[in-house]
Structure formats: structure tokens, C-alpha cells
Short mmCIF file of C-alpha atoms in Angstrom, two decimals:
data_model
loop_
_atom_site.label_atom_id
_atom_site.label_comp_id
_atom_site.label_asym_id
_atom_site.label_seq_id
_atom_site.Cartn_x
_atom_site.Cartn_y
_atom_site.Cartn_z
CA UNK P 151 14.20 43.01 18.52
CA UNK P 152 12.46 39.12 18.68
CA UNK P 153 14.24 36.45 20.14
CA UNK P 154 16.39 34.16 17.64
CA UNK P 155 13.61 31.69 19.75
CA UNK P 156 10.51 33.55 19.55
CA UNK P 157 9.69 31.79 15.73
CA UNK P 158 6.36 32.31 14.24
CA UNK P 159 4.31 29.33 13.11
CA UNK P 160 5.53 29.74 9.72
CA UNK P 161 8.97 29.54 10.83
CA UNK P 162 8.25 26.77 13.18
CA UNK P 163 7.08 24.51 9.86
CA UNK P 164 9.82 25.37 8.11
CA UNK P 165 12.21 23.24 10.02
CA UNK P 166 9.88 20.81 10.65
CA UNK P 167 10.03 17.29 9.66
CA UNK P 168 8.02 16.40 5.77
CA UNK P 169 5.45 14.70 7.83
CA UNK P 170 4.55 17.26 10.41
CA UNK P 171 4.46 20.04 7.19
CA UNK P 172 2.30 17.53 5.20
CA UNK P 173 0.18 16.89 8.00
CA UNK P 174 -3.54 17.08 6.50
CA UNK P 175 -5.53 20.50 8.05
CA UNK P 176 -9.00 19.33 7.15
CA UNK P 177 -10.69 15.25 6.80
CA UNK P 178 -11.00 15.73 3.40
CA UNK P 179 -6.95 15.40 2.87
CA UNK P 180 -7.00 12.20 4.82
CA UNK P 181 -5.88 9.47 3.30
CA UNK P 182 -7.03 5.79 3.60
CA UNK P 183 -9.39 5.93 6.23
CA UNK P 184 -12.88 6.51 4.36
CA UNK P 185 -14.50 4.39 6.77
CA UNK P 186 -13.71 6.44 9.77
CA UNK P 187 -13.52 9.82 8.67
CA UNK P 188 -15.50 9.93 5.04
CA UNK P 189 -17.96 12.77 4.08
CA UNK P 190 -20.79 10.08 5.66
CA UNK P 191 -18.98 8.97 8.97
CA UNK P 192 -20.32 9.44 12.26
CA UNK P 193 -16.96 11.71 13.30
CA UNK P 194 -17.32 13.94 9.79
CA UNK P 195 -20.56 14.91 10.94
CA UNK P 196 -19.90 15.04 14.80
CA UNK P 197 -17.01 18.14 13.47
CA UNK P 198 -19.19 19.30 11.13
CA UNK P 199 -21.40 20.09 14.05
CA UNK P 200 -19.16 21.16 16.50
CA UNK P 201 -20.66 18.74 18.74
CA UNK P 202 -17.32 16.04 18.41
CA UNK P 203 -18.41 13.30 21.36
CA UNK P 204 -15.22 11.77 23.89
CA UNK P 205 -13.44 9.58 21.61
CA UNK P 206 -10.77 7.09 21.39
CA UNK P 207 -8.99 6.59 18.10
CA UNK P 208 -7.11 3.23 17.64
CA UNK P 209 -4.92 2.06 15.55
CA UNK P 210 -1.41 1.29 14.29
CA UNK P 211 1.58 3.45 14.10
CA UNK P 212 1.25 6.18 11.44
CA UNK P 213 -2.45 5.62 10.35
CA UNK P 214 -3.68 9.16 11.01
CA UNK P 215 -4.82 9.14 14.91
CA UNK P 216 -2.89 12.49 16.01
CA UNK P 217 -3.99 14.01 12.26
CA UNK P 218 -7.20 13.81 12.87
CA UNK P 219 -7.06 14.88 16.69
CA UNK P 220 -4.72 17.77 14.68
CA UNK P 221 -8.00 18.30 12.32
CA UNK P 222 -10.46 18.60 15.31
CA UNK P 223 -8.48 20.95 16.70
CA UNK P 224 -8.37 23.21 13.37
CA UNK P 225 -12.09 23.20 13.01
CA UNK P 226 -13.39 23.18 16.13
CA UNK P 227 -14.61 26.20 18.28
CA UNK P 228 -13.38 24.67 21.48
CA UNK P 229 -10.76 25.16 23.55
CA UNK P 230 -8.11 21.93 22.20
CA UNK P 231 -5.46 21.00 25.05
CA UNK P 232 -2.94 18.05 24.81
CA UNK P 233 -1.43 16.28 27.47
CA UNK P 234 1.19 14.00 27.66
CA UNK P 235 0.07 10.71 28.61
CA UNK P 236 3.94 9.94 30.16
CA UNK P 237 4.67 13.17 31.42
CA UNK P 238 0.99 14.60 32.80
CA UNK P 239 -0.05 13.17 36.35
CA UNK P 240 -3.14 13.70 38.12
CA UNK P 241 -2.65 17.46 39.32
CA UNK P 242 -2.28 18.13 35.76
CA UNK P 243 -5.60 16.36 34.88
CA UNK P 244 -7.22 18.33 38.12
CA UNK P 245 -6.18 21.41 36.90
CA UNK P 246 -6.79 20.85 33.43
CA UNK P 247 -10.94 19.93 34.73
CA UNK P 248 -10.91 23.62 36.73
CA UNK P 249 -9.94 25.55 33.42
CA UNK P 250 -12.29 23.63 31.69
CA UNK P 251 -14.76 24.38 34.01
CA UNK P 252 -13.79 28.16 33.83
CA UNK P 253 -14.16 28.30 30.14
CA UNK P 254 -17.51 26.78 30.29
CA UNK P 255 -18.61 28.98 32.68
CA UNK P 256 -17.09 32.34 31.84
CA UNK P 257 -16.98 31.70 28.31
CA UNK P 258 -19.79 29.02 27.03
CA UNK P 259 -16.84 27.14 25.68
CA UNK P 260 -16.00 23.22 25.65
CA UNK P 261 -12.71 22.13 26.29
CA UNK P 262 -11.29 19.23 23.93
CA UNK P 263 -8.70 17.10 25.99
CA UNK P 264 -5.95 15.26 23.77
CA UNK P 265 -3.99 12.50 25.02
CA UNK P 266 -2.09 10.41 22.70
CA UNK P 267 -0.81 7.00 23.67
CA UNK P 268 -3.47 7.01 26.34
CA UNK P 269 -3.13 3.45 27.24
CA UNK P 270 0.51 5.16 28.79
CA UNK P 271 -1.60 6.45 31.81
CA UNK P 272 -2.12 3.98 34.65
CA UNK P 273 -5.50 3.20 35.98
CA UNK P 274 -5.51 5.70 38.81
CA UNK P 275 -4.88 8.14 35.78
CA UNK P 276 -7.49 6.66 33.34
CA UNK P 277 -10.06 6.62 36.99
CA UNK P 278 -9.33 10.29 37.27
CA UNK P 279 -10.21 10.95 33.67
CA UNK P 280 -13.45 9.30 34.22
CA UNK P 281 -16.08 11.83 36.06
CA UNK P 282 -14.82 14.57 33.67
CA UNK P 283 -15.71 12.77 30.63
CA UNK P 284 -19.16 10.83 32.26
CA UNK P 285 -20.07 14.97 33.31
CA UNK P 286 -18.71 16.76 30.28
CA UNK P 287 -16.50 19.42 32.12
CA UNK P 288 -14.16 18.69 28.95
CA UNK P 289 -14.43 16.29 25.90
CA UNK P 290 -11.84 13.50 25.72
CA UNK P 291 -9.69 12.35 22.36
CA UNK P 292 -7.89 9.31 22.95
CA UNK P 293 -5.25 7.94 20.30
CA UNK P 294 -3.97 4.64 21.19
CA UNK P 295 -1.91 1.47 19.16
CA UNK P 296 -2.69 -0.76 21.64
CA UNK P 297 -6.07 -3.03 21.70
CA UNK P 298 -8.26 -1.03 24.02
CA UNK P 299 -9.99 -3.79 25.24
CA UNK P 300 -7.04 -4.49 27.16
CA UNK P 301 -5.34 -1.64 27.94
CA UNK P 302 -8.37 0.74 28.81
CA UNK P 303 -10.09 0.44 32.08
CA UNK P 304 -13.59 -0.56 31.33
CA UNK P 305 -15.89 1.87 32.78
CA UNK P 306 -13.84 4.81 30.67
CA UNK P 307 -13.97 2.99 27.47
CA UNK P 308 -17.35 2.69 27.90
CA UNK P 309 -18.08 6.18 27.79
CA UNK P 310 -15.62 6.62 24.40
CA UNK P 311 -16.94 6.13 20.85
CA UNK P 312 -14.64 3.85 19.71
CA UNK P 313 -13.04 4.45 16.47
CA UNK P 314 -10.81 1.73 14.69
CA UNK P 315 -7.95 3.37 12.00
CA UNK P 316 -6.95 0.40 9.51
CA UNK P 317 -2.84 0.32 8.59
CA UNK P 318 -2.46 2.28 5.48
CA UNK P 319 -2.27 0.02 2.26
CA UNK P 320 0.55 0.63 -0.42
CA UNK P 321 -1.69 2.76 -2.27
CA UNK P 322 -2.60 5.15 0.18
CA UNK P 323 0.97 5.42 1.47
CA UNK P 324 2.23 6.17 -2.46
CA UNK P 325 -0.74 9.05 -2.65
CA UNK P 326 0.51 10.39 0.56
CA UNK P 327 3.93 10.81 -0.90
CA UNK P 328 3.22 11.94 -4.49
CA UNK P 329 1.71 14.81 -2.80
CA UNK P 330 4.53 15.40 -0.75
CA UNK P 331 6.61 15.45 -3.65
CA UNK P 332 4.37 17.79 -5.82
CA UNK P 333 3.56 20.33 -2.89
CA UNK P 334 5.79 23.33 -3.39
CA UNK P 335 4.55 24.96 0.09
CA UNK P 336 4.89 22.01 2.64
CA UNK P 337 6.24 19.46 0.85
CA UNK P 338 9.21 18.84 -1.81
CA UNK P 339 8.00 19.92 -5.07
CA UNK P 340 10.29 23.53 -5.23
CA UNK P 341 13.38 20.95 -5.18
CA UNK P 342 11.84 18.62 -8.61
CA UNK P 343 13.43 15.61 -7.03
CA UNK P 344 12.15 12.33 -9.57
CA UNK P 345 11.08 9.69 -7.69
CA UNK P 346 9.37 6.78 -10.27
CA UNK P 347 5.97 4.96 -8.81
CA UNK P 348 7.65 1.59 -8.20
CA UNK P 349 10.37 3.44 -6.29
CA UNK P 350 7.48 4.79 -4.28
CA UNK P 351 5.90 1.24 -4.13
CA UNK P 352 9.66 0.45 -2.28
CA UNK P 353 9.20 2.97 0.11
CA UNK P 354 5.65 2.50 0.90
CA UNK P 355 6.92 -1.21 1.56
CA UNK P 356 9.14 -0.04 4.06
CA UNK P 357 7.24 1.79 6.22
CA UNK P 358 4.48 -1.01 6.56
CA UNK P 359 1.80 1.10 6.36
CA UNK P 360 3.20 3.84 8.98
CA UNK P 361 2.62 7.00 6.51
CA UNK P 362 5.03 8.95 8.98
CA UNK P 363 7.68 6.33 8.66
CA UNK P 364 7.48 6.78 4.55
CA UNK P 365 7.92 10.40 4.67
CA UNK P 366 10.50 10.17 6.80
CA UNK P 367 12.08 7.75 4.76
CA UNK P 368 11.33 9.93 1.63
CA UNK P 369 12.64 13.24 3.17
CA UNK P 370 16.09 11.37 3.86
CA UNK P 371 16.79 9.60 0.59
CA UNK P 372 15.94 12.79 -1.37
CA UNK P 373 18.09 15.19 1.34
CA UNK P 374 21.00 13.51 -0.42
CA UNK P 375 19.92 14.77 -4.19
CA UNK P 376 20.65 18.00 -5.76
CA UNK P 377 17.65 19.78 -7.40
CA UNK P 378 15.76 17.97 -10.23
CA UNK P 379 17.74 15.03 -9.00
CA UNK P 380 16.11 11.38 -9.36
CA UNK P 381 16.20 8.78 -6.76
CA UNK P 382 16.59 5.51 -7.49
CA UNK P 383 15.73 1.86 -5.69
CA UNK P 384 19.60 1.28 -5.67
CA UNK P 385 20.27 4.69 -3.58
CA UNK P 386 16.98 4.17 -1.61
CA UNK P 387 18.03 0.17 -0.32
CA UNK P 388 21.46 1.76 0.45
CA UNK P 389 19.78 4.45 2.87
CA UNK P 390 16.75 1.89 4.09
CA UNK P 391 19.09 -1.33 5.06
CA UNK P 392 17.40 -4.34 5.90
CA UNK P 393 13.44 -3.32 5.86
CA UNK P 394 11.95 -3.28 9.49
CA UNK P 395 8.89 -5.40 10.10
CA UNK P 396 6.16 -4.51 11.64
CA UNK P 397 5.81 -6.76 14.61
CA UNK P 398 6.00 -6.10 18.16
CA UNK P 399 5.97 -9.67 20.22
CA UNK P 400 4.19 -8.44 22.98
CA UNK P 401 1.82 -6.23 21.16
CA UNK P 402 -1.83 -6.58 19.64
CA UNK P 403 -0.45 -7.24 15.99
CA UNK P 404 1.70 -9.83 17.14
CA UNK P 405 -1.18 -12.00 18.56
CA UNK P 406 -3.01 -11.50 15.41
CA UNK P 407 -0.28 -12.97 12.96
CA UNK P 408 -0.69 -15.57 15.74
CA UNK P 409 -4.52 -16.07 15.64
CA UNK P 410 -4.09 -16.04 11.49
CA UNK P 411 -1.49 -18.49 11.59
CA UNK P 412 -3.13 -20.97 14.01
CA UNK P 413 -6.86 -20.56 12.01
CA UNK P 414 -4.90 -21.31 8.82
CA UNK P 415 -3.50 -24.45 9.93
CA UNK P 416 -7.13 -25.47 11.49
CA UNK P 417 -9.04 -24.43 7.81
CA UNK P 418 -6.32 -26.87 6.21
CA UNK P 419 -4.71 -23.83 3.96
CA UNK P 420 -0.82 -24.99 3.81
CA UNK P 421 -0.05 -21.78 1.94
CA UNK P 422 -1.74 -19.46 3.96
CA UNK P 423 -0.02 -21.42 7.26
CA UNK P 424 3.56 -20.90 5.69
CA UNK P 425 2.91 -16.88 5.02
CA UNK P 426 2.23 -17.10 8.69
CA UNK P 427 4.83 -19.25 9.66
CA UNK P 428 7.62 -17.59 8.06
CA UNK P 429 6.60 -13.77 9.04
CA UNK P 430 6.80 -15.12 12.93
CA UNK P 431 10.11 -16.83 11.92
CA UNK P 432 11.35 -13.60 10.00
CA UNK P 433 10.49 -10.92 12.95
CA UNK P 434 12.53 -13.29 15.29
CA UNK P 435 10.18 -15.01 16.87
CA UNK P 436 11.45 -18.12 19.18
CA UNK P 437 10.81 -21.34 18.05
CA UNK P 438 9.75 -22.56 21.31
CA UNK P 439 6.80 -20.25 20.84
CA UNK P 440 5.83 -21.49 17.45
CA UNK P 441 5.98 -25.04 18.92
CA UNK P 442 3.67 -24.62 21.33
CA UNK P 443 1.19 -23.69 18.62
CA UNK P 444 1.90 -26.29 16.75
CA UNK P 445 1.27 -29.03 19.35
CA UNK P 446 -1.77 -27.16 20.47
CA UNK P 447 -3.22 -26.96 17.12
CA UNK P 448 -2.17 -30.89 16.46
CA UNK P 449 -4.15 -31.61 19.59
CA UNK P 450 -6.89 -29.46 19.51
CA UNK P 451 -8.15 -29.38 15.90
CA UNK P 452 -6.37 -32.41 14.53
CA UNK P 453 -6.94 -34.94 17.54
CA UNK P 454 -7.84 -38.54 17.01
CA UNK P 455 -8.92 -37.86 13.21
CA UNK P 456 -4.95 -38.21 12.96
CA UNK P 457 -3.41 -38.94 16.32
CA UNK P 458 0.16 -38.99 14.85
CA UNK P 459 -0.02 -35.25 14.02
CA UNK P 460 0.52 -35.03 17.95
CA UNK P 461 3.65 -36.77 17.85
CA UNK P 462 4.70 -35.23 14.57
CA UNK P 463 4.49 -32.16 15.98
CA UNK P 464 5.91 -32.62 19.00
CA UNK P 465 9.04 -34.29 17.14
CA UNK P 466 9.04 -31.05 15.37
CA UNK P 467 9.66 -28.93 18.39
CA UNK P 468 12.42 -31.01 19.55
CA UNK P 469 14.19 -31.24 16.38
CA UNK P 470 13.73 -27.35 15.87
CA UNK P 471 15.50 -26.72 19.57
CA UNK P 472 17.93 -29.11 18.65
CA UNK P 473 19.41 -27.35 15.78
CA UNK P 474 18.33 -23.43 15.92
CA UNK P 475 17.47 -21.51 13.42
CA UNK P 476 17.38 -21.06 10.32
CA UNK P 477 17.70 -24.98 10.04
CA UNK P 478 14.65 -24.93 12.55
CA UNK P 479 12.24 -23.34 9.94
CA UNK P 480 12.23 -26.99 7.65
CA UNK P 481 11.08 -29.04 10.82
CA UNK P 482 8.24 -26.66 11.78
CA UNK P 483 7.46 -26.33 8.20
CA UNK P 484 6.79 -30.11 8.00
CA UNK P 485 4.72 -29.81 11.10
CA UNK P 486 2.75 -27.39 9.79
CA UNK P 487 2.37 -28.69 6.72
CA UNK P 488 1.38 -32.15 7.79
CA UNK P 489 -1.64 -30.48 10.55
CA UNK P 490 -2.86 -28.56 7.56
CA UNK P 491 -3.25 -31.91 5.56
CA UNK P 492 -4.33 -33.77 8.18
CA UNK P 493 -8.09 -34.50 8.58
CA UNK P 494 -9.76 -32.87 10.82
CA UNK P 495 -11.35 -33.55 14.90
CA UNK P 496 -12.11 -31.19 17.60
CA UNK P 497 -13.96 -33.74 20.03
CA UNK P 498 -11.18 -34.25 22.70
CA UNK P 499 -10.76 -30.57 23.44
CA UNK P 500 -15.23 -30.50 23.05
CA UNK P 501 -14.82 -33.72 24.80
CA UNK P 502 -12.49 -32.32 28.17
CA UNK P 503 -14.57 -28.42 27.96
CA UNK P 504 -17.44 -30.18 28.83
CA UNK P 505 -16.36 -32.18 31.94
CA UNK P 506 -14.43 -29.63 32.97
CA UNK P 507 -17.84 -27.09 33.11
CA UNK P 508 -19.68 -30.33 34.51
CA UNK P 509 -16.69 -31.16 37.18
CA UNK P 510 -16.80 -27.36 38.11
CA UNK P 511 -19.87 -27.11 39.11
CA UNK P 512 -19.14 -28.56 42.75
CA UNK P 513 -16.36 -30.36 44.34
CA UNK P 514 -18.25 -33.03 45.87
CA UNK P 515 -19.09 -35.88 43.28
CA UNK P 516 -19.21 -39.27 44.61
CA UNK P 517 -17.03 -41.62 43.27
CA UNK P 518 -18.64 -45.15 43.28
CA UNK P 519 -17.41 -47.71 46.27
CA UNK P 520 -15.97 -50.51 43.83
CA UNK P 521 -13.72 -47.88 42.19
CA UNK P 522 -12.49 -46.04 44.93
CA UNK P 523 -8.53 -47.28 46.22
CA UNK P 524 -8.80 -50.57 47.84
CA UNK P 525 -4.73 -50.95 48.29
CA UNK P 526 -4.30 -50.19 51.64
CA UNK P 527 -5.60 -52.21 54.80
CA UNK P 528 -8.65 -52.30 56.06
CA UNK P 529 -10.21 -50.78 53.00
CA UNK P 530 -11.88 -53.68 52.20
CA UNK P 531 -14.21 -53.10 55.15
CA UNK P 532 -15.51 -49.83 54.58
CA UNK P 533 -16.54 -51.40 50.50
CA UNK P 534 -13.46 -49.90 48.67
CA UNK P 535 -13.41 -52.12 45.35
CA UNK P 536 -15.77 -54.82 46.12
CA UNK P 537 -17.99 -55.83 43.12
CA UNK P 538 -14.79 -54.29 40.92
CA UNK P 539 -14.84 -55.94 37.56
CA UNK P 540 -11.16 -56.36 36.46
CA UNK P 541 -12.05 -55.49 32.66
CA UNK P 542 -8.84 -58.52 31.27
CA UNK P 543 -10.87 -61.17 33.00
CA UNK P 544 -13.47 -60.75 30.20
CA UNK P 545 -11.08 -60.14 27.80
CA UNK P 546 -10.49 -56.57 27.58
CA UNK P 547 -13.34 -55.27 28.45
CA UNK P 548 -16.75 -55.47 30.45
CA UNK P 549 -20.13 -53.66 30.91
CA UNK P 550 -19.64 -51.20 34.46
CA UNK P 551 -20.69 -48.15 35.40
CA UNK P 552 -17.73 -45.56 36.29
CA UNK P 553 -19.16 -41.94 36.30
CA UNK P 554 -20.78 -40.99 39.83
CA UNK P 555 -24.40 -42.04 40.55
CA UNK P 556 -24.84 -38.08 39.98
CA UNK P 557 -24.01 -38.07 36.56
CA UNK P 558 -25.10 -41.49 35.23
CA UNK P 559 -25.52 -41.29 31.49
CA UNK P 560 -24.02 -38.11 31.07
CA UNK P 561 -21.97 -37.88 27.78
CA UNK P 562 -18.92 -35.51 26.95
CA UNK P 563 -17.07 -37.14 23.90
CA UNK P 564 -18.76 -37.07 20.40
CA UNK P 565 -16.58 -38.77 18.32
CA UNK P 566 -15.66 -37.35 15.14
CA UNK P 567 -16.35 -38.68 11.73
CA UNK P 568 -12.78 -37.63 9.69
CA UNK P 569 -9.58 -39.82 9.58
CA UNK P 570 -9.22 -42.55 12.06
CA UNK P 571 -11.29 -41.66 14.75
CA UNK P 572 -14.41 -42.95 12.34
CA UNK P 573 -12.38 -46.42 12.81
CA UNK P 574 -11.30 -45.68 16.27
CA UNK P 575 -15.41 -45.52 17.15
CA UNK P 576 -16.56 -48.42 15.01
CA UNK P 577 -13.77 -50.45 16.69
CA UNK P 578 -14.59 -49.53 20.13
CA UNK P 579 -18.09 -50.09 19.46
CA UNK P 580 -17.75 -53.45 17.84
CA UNK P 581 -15.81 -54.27 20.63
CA UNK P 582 -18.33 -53.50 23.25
CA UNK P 583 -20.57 -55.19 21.18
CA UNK P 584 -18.90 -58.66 21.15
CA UNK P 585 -17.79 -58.78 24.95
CA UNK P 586 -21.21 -58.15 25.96
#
């Protein structure tokens, strides 16, 4: 007689979760990702072939990574092994390479090595990887949410096709579950639950485009229905609480919502700045943070078109420490509001990049004699401010050369033409001009 543990595959699927039994078995059944894995992608063809290249798949939480490694290792002829990037050290990737070896040798068959959540290993892990893949004793699938660029060592990625997996939109996450809900072998569709599209739209919103996180969702709120029952959005916000949003503060997506938020307030969109502003506020972001982006963006892409952005925003950041939130949303708000409005200069940060590459460049400038410090005794004698014109004895300003000999003529700052630097210039100038 079996074991009650020795379960068939069959059996296996039947207590399952809804998203491992509705896992797509061939590309064709993948949803949302056209791009990667259409009839005309590089990777459709690659399986097609047999011949499927080391890869890395990247991309957010529930967009299809592990499917499609799960597809590849459907079709394919080769030998598919998965390891566990958090449990699987480097005798396990050893060993792995000497069975792979063994099946190409014995057996004229490739090994396909799986390792989701790759960017888990640690370099000496990802190095090990390395003259397996660059030799082709196995092929390497990669699945990762994190941006490879930084978590990958370099000389590994550069031997993976890289493949990018988008977030699912709404409608890709409502297909996924309509078919869920209409398969009678996998799915839900022998129970008739009724689940309306906008109810599916609710769900979908949910799970922020993490298909597993919908049919998880969706296989809980319809657990509690009897047969042919419906579920509505007033049962499904009872079981779903307070929706969670997608944003991990020390992850990729975080400093994208970042990047949008600051080149929204430097392309003078106000309503594009608040989205941003208020999704960082919402996922609990500190305000600190938010400040400092704020001032930076005042400085950097406001400057002297508007030098009271600056202090505006600076203001802000005290004012929004001063009384937490939510109260500190209206002061940032106003800061970002007014930077958005605000005309528009980048020449102090062009202005200090270029001195800074100049100054860089060796640590030896001369400084000339009638600037140098001429405080102390005896520093008179060796030249140290003599010739020094005091620029208030020609009232406020006098013609004298202060950049090194070296660098005589040399020009950093191109003023701007928006706001008040245009006056700022033609003020200086004029003033040159008349104390000449």
C-alpha cells in the first residue's frame, strides 16, 4: 500500500494554492508580457529551438519570472534543476556542475540551472556560478526583483541575456482571474462563484500588479461562498483591509517613485509632483527624506532663476518636522508646488560640476600672492596680499584677477536667462560696467 505521503502530481495540485494550479504550462497562456515572451521574442524562439541561452529574468513580484522558468522547464529537452538561492552554497553549485557535466557527457544532454531570487547569493556564490555559465557545463535562469545592475556582479551579468518583465496592468491581472474563475480543472469554475468585472477591477487593485497576490486574494474571498455564490466589493474590502502598496524603501521601485517625483517637479508639472508626493507620503515615507529632495531640487533646478524657492523649501522641511504628519503633507505640498511654478536655472549646480572636474584635476593650483592670508606676521615679507585691491575702496567693486595664473579666463558659471537671474546678470554686469 502507498504512503498517505507518496501523492502523485495530480494529487499534489489538488491542494495546491489557485496560483500554483493556474500556473501557465506553455508562453502562449502568459499574460501581459508580449514583449518578452510573444510568438516574435528572442526567448519564444530560443524554446522553440531548444537552444534557451543563460538568462536572467527581472522584474517585480508576481509578473511571471518563475512561470516562465516553469514553461522552459515543460518544453525543454534538458535536464531543469532549481536551487535555492538562500539555502544552496557552493558545494551544492560544485556538485550541481559535475552532474551536469555527466549528463553532457553520458547523455548529450544540457542541464538548465534555476535560481530564483538570485541576487540572494553573495558574490563568492554569483563568482562560482561564473565559469559554468562562460563554459556551458549547464545553462543558467536567473529570476530576480531587484535592479541587476546593482545586485549582480558584473562579469556574470554580462554573460546573461537580460530580460525585463513589466508589473502586470489591471487588465492583465482581471484576464488572469476570469480564467481562474471559468477553469473547471485548475481553477474555480466547478464551484460557479459570481464575481462582477469591477469587483475584479478591486482585486486586481489590490495586488498592484502581483498576479500571485490577486489569486491569492481571489481564492480567499471566494473560500468563504457556498456554490454559485457571488462575491461582492463589500465582502471583498472586509477580507482585503487597508490595500498594501507596493513600495519597498530600500528597493529599486522605491527610487523610481523618487526619480519620477523629483523630474516632475524639475519639468514644472504640479499635478504630476503631488501623485508623487503623496504615494511617498502614503507608503510611510519620512518626511525628512522628502525634504531633502525638495531642497535639492530648489537648488539644483530652480537656483538663482528664483532664489527664494531655496528658502521656501527649506522652511518647508522645518515646519514639516515640527508638526509630523499628516499635518506635514500641506507644508511639503506648498514646497512642491511653489518649485514646480517656479522658473527655471540649472547654472549653479553646471556652474560648481565644472570647477569641481577642473579643481580635480591636480591639487597643486597656485593661488595668486595678493590673495593669499596676509594676517599673521611676517607675511608681508614673503608678498602675502600686497597689490590687494580692497573691492569697498572703489565702491563695491574693482577690476582683479582671482583665479590662478593656470586658469586665467577660464569660465564655469553661465548664467541663466529665466526669473531673476536674467536681472541678477544684467545687474552685475552694469555694475562692472560703471566701476570700471
Amino acid at each position: 500500500m502507498d504512503s498517505l505521503f507518496d501523492l502523485d502530481q495530480n494529487d499534489h495540485m489538488k491542494f495546491a494554492p489557485l496560483a500554483e494550479r493556474m500556473r501557465p504550462k506553455k508562453l502562449s497562456d502568459v499574460v501581459g508580457q508580449e514583449l518578452a515572451v510573444g510568438p516574435n521574442s528572442f526567448l519564444a524562439k530560443m524554446i522553440q529551438k531548444d537552444m534557451v541561452p543563460s538568462i536572467l529574468l527581472f522584474g517585480p513580484p508576481g509578473c511571471g519570472k518563475t512561470t516562465i522558468a516553469t514553461v522552459i522547464a515543460n518544453i525543454t529537452k534538458s535536464k531543469f534543476v532549481k536551487l535555492n538561492a538562500t539555502a544552496s552554497g557552493i558545494k551544492e553549485i560544485r556538485d550541481l556542475a559535475k552532474s551536469a557535466k555527466d549528463e553532457l557527457q553520458f547523455y548529450q544532454r544540457r542541464t538548465i540551472v534555476f535560481v530564483d531570487e538570485i541576487h540572494r547569493f553573495n558574490k563568492g556564490q554569483q563568482d562560482i556560478l561564473l565559469p559554468y555559465v562562460e563554459d556551458g557545463t549547464f545553462i543558467l535562469i536567473g529570476a530576480t526583483t531587484e535592479n541587476p545592475y546593482f545586485e549582480i556582479n558584473a562579469p556574470l551579468l554580462s554573460r546573461l541575456r537580460l530580460i525585463r518583465l513589466k508589473a502586470l496592468d489591471e487588465e492583465s491581472i482581471v484576464e488572469i482571474l476570469e480564467r481562474a474563475l471559468n477553469d473547471r480543472e485548475r481553477g474555480l469554475g466547478k464551484h460557479g462563484y459570481h464575481v462582477s468585472r469591477p469587483v475584479l477591477k478591486m482585486v486586481a487593485s489590490y495586488a498592484s500588479g502581483d498576479s500571485r497576490a490577486a489569486l491569492n486574494l481571489l481564492e480567499q474571498a471566494t473560500a468563504l461562498l457556498e456554490d454559485n455564490g457571488t462575491l461582492t466589493e463589500k465582502e471583498l474590502k472586509e477580507l482585503a483591509g487597508e490595500k498594501i502598496l507596493n513600495y519597498d524603501k530600500n528597493g529599486d521601485y522605491h527610487y523610481d517613485v523618487v526619480s519620477a517625483f523629483i523630474k516632475s517637479m524639475r519639468g514644472s508639472d504640479p499635478d504630476a509632483a503631488l501623485h508623487y508626493l503623496a504615494r511617498m507620503i502614503n507608503s510611510g515615507e519620512k518626511p525628512s527624506f522628502i525634504s531633502r529632495r525638495i531642497i535639492i531640487c530648489a537648488a539644483e533646478d530652480v537656483g538663482l532663476a528664483d532664489p527664494n524657492a531655496l528658502t521656501v523649501a527649506v522652511e518647508a522641511a522645518k515646519a514639516a518636522e515640527f508638526v509630523g504628519f499628516p499635518e506635514a503633507q500641506i507644508p511639503l505640498a506648498e514646497a512642491v508646488l511653489y518649485i514646480c511654478l517656479a522658473p527655471k536655472s540649472n547654472s549653479a549646480v553646471m556652474g560648481i560640476m565644472a570647477a569641481s572636474a577642473e579643481a580635480g584635476k591636480r591639487s597643486d593650483w597656485s593661488i595668486p600672492d595678493y590673495l593669499r592670508d596676509a594676517h599673521y606676521a611676517g607675511a608681508a615679507k614673503l608678498g602675502h596680499g600686497n597689490g590687494y585691491l580692497y573691492p569697498h575702496d572703489f565702491g563695491g567693486w574693482v577690476e582683479q584677477e582671482y583665479m590662478p595664473s593656470e586658469l586665467k579666463g577660464h569660465v564655469y558659471y553661465s548664467p541663466g536667462k529665466n526669473g531673476m537671474e536674467s536681472s541678477l546678470e544684467s545687474r552685475w554686469n552694469n555694475f562692472r560696467r560703471k566701476n570700471k
